[in-house]
Coordinates of C-alpha atoms in Angstrom, one line a residue:
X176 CA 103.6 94.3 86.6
X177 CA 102.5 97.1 89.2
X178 CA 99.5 96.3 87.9
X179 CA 99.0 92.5 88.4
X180 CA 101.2 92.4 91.6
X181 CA 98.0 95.4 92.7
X182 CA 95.6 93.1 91.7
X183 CA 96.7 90.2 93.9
X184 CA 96.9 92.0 97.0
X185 CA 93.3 93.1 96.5
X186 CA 92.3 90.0 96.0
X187 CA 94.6 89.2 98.9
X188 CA 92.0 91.8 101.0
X189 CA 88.9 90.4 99.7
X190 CA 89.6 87.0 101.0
X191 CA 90.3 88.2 104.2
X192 CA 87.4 90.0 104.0
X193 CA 85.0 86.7 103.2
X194 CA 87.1 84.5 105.0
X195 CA 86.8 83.7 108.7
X196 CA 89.8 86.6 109.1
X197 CA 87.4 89.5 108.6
X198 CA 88.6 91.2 111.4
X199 CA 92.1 91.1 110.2
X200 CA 90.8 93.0 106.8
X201 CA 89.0 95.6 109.4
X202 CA 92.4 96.1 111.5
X203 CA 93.7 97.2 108.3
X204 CA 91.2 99.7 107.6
X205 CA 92.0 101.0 110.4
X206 CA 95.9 101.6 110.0
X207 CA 94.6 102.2 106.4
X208 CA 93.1 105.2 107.6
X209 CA 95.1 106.6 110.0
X210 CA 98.3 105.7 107.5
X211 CA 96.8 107.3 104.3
X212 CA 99.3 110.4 104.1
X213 CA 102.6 108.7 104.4
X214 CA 103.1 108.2 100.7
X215 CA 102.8 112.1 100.3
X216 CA 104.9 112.2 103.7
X217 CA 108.5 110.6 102.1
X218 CA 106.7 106.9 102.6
X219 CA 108.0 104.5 104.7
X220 CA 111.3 102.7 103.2
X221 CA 112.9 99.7 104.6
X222 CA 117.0 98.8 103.9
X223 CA 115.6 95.0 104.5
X224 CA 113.6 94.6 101.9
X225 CA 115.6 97.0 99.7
X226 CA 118.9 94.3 99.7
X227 CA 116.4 91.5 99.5
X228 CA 118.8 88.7 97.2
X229 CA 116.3 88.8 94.3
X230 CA 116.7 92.3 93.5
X231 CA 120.4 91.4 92.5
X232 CA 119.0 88.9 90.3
X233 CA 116.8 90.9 88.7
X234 CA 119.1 93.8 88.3
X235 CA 121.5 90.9 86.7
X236 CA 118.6 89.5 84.6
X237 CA 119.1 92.4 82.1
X238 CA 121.5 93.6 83.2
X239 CA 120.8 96.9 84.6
X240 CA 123.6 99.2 85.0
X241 CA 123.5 103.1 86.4
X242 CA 126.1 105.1 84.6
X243 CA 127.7 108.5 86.5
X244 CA 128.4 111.2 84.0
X245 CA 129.0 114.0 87.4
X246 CA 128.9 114.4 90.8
X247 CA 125.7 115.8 93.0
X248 CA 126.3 117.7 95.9
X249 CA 124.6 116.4 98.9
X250 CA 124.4 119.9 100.4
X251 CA 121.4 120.5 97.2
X252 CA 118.1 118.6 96.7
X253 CA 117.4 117.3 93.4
X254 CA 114.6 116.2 90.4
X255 CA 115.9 113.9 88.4
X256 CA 113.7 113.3 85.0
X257 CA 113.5 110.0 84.2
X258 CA 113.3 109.2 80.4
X259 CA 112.1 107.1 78.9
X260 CA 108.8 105.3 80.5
X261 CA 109.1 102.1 78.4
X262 CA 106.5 99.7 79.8
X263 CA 107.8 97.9 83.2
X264 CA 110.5 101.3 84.3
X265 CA 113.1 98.4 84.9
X266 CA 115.7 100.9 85.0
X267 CA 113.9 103.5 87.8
X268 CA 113.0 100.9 89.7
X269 CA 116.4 98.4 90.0
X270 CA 118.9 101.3 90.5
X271 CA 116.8 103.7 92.0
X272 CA 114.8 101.3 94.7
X273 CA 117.0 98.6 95.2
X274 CA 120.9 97.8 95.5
X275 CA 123.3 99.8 96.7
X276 CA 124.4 101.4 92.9
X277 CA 123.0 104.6 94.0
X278 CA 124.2 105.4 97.7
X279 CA 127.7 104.2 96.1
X280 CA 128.0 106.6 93.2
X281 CA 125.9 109.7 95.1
X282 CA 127.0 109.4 98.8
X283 CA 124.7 111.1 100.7
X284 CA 121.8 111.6 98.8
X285 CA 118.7 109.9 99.5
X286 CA 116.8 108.3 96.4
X287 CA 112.3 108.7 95.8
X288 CA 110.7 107.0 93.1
X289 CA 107.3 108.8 92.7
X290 CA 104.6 106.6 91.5
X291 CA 101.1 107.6 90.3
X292 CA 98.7 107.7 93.8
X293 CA 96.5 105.4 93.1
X294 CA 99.1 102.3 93.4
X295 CA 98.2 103.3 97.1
X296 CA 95.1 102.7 97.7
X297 CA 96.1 99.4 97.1
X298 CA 96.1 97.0 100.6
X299 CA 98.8 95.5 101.5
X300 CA 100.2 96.3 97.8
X301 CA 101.3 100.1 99.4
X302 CA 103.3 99.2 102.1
X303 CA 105.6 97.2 100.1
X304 CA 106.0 99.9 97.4
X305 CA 106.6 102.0 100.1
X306 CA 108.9 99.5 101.5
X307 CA 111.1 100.0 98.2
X308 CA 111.3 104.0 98.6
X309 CA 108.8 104.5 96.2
X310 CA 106.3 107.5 97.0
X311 CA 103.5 109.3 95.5
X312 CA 104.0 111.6 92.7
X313 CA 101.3 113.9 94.1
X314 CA 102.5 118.2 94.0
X315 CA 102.4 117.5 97.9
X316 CA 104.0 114.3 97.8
X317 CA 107.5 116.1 95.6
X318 CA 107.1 119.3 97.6
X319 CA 107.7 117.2 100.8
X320 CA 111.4 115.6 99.4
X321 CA 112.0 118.9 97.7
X322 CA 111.8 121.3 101.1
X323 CA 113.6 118.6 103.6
X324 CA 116.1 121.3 105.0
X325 CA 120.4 120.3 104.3
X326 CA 119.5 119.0 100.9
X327 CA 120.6 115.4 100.6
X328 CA 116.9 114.3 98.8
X329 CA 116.7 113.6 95.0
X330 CA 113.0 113.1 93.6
X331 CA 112.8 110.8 90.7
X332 CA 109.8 111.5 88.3
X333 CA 109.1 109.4 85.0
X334 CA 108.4 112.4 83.1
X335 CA 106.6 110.8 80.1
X336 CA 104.0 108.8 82.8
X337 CA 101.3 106.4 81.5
X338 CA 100.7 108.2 78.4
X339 CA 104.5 107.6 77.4
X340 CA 104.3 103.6 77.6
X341 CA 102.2 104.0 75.2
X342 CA 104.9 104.3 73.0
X343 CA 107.4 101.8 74.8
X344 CA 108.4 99.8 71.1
X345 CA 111.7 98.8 70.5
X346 CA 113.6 101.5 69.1
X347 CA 111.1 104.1 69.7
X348 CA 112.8 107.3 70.8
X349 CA 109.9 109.3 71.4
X350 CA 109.3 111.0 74.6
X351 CA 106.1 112.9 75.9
X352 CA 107.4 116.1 77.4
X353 CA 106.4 118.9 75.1
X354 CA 103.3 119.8 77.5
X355 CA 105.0 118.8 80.7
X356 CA 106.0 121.7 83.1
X357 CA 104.7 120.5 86.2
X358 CA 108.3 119.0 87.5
X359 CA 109.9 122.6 86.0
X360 CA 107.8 124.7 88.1
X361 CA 108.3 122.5 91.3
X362 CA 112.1 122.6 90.7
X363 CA 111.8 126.6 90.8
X364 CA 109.5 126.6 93.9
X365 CA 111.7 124.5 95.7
X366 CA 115.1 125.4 94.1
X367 CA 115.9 121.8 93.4
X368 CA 118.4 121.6 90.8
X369 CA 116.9 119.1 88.1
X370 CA 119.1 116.2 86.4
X371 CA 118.0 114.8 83.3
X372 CA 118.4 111.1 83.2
X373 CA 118.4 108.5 80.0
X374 CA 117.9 104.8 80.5
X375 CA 119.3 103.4 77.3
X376 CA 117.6 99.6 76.5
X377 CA 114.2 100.8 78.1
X378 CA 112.1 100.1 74.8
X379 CA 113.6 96.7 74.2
X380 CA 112.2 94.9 76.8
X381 CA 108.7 94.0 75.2
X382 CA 107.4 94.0 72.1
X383 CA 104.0 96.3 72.0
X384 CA 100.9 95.5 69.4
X385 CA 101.4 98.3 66.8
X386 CA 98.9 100.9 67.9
X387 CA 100.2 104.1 65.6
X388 CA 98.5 107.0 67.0
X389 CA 95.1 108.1 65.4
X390 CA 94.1 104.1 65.3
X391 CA 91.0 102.6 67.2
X392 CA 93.3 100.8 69.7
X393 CA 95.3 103.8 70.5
X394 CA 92.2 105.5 70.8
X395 CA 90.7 103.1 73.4
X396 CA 93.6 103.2 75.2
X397 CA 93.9 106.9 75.4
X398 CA 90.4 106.7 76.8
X399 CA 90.8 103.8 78.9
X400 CA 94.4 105.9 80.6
X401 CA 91.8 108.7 81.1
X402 CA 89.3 107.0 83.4
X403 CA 91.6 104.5 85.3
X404 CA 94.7 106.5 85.4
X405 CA 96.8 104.9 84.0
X406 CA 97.4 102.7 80.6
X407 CA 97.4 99.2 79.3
X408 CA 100.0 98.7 76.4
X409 CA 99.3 95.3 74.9
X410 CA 103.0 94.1 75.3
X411 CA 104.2 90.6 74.7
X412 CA 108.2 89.0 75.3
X413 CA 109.6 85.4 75.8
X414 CA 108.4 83.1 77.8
X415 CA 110.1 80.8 80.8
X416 CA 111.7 78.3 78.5
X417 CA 111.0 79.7 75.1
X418 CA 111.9 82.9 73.4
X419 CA 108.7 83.2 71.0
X420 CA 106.0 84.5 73.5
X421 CA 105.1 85.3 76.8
X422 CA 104.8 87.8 79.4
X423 CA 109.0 87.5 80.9
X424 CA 110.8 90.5 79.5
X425 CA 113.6 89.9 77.0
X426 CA 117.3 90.0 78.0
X427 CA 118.4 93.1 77.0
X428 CA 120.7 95.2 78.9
X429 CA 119.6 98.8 80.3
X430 CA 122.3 101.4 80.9
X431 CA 120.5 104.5 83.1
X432 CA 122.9 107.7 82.8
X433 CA 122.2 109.7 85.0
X434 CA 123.3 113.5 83.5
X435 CA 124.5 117.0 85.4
X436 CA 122.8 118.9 87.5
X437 CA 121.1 122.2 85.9
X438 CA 121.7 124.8 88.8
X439 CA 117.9 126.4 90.0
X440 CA 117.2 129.2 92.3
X441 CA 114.5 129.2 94.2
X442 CA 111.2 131.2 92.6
X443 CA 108.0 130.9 95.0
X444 CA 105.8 132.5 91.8
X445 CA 108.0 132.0 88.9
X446 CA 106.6 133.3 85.9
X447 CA 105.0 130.9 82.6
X448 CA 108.1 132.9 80.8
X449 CA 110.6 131.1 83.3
X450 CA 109.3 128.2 83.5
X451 CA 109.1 127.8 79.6
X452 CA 113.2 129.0 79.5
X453 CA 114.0 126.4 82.3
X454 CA 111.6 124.0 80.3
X455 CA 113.9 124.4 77.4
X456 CA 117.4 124.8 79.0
X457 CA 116.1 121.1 80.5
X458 CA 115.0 119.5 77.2
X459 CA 118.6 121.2 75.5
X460 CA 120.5 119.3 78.5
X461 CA 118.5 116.2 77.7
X462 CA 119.3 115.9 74.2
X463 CA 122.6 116.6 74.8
X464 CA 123.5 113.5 77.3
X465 CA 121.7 110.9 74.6
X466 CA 123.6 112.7 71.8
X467 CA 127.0 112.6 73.7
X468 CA 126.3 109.0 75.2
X469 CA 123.7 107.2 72.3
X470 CA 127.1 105.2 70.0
X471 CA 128.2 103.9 73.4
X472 CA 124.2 101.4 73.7
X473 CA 124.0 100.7 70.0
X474 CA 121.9 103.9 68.7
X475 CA 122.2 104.5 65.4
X476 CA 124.2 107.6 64.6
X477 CA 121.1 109.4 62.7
X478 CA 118.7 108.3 65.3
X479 CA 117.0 111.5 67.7
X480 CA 114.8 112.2 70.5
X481 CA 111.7 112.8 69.6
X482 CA 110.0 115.5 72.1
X483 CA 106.1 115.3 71.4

């Protein structure tokens, strides 16, 4: 969907660019140019156009719910892991960039989604992503929210990224975290407590082309995510007036619970040893809220996380 919606306001740009509004399309080069850091810079977020009356539609589409299992002190900055990917992140991006769900149940704490960089270098496509809270997920882009002084500043990061929508079926529980430490060491360098959060429903929206890993189309789109950035599940739901095919995700609700904080001092050179004990204290924590919360969304009781 980022996708598409990307494409369209490129295309958007080229017209203007062929059209008799050329200079429109080099007016925005300009502020293109001199704007280029504010993604890494806590973006540019507008209240308007997050309370815009189809958000609530969408949220109610699903429905998308964000559960509170404990409080965050606004006094502390945090990382929240985001699990799992899925394919369209319904969950990150309806309670964390639109609605008031968030501000209500964390007073005082101030919600960025950070999406993968290239989404802006998109025209006209960044400054509405921007518009929704949504920042880079660049190390300078998280350092930025992570060191804004009085705390208050929670960065949301999908954890699993591209790669893990690879694996977005329904009823998949597998999560790619095994090899990612990036977001641990970033906690420790900035002392940001980190939250583990589980959006239940996330797989159920689409259905996915099997691509089993080892198989040619997995393999092609393992390369393809390599040189573009990011991937291409082939993914397939209900249409607008039939249930049998199409591109409008199913129905199916999405519970995001959102776990306790896991207390982090700050380290400016912590060592592979401590990031490897916080790495596992985080994926312990993690388990433990779907274990504690997985009967409540319709898991079955000998389903598990898979960490790969």
């Amino acid at each position: 969907f980022l996708y598409l919606a990307g494409q369209f306001c490129c295309g958007f740009f080229v017209i203007l660019i062929l059209g008799n509004f050329w200079f429109l399309a080099v007016l925005y080069l300009l502020w293109l140019y001199l704007d280029w850091e504010t993604p890494c810079a806590g973006g540019r977020r507008s209240q308007w156009v997050r309370s815009w009356t189809v958000w609530k539609y969408f949220r109610e589409y699903f429905p998308i719910h964000l559960i509170k299992t404990s409080d965050l002190n606004p006094n502390h900055n945090y990382l929240l892991g985001f699990h799992p990917h899925g394919v369209l992140v319904a969950g990150a991006f309806g309670n964390f960039c639109t609605g008031p769900s968030f501000k209500n149940l964390f007073p005082g704490l101030t919600p960025y989604l950070h999406i993968m960089p290239i989404w802006f270098g998109c025209p006209f496509f960044r400054e509405y992503v921007m518009s929704a809270g949504m920042v880079s997920a660049s190390k300078e882009s998280v350092s930025y929210v992570l060191n804004k002084e009085g705390g208050g500043h929670a960065s949301i990061i999908v954890i699993g990224g591209a790669e893990e929508s690879l694996n977005a079926h329904p009823g998949s529980l597998t999560l790619n975290i095994l090899k990612r430490k990036g977001f641990i060491k970033m906690a420790l360098k900035h002392g940001a407590h980190l939250v583990p959060v589980f959006s239940f429903g996330e797989n159920e929206l689409f259905k996915q082309v099997a691509n089993p890993k080892g198989s040619w189309l997995r393999n092609v789109q393992e390369k393809l995510q390599k040189i573009m950035g990011f991937a291409l599940p082939l993914f397939h739901a209900r249409g607008v007036f039939q249930y049998s095919f199409g591109l409008i995700p199913y129905r199916q609700p999405i519970h995001t619970v959102v776990g306790s904080p896991i207390p982090v001092k700050r380290n400016l050179n912590p060592t592979t040893e401590e990031i490897d004990d916080l790495h596992a204290l985080y994926l312990q924590k993690l388990r433990q809220l779907f274990e504690e919360h997985k009967r409540n969304y319709g898991i079955p009781e000998h389903k598990s996380l898979i960490f790969e």
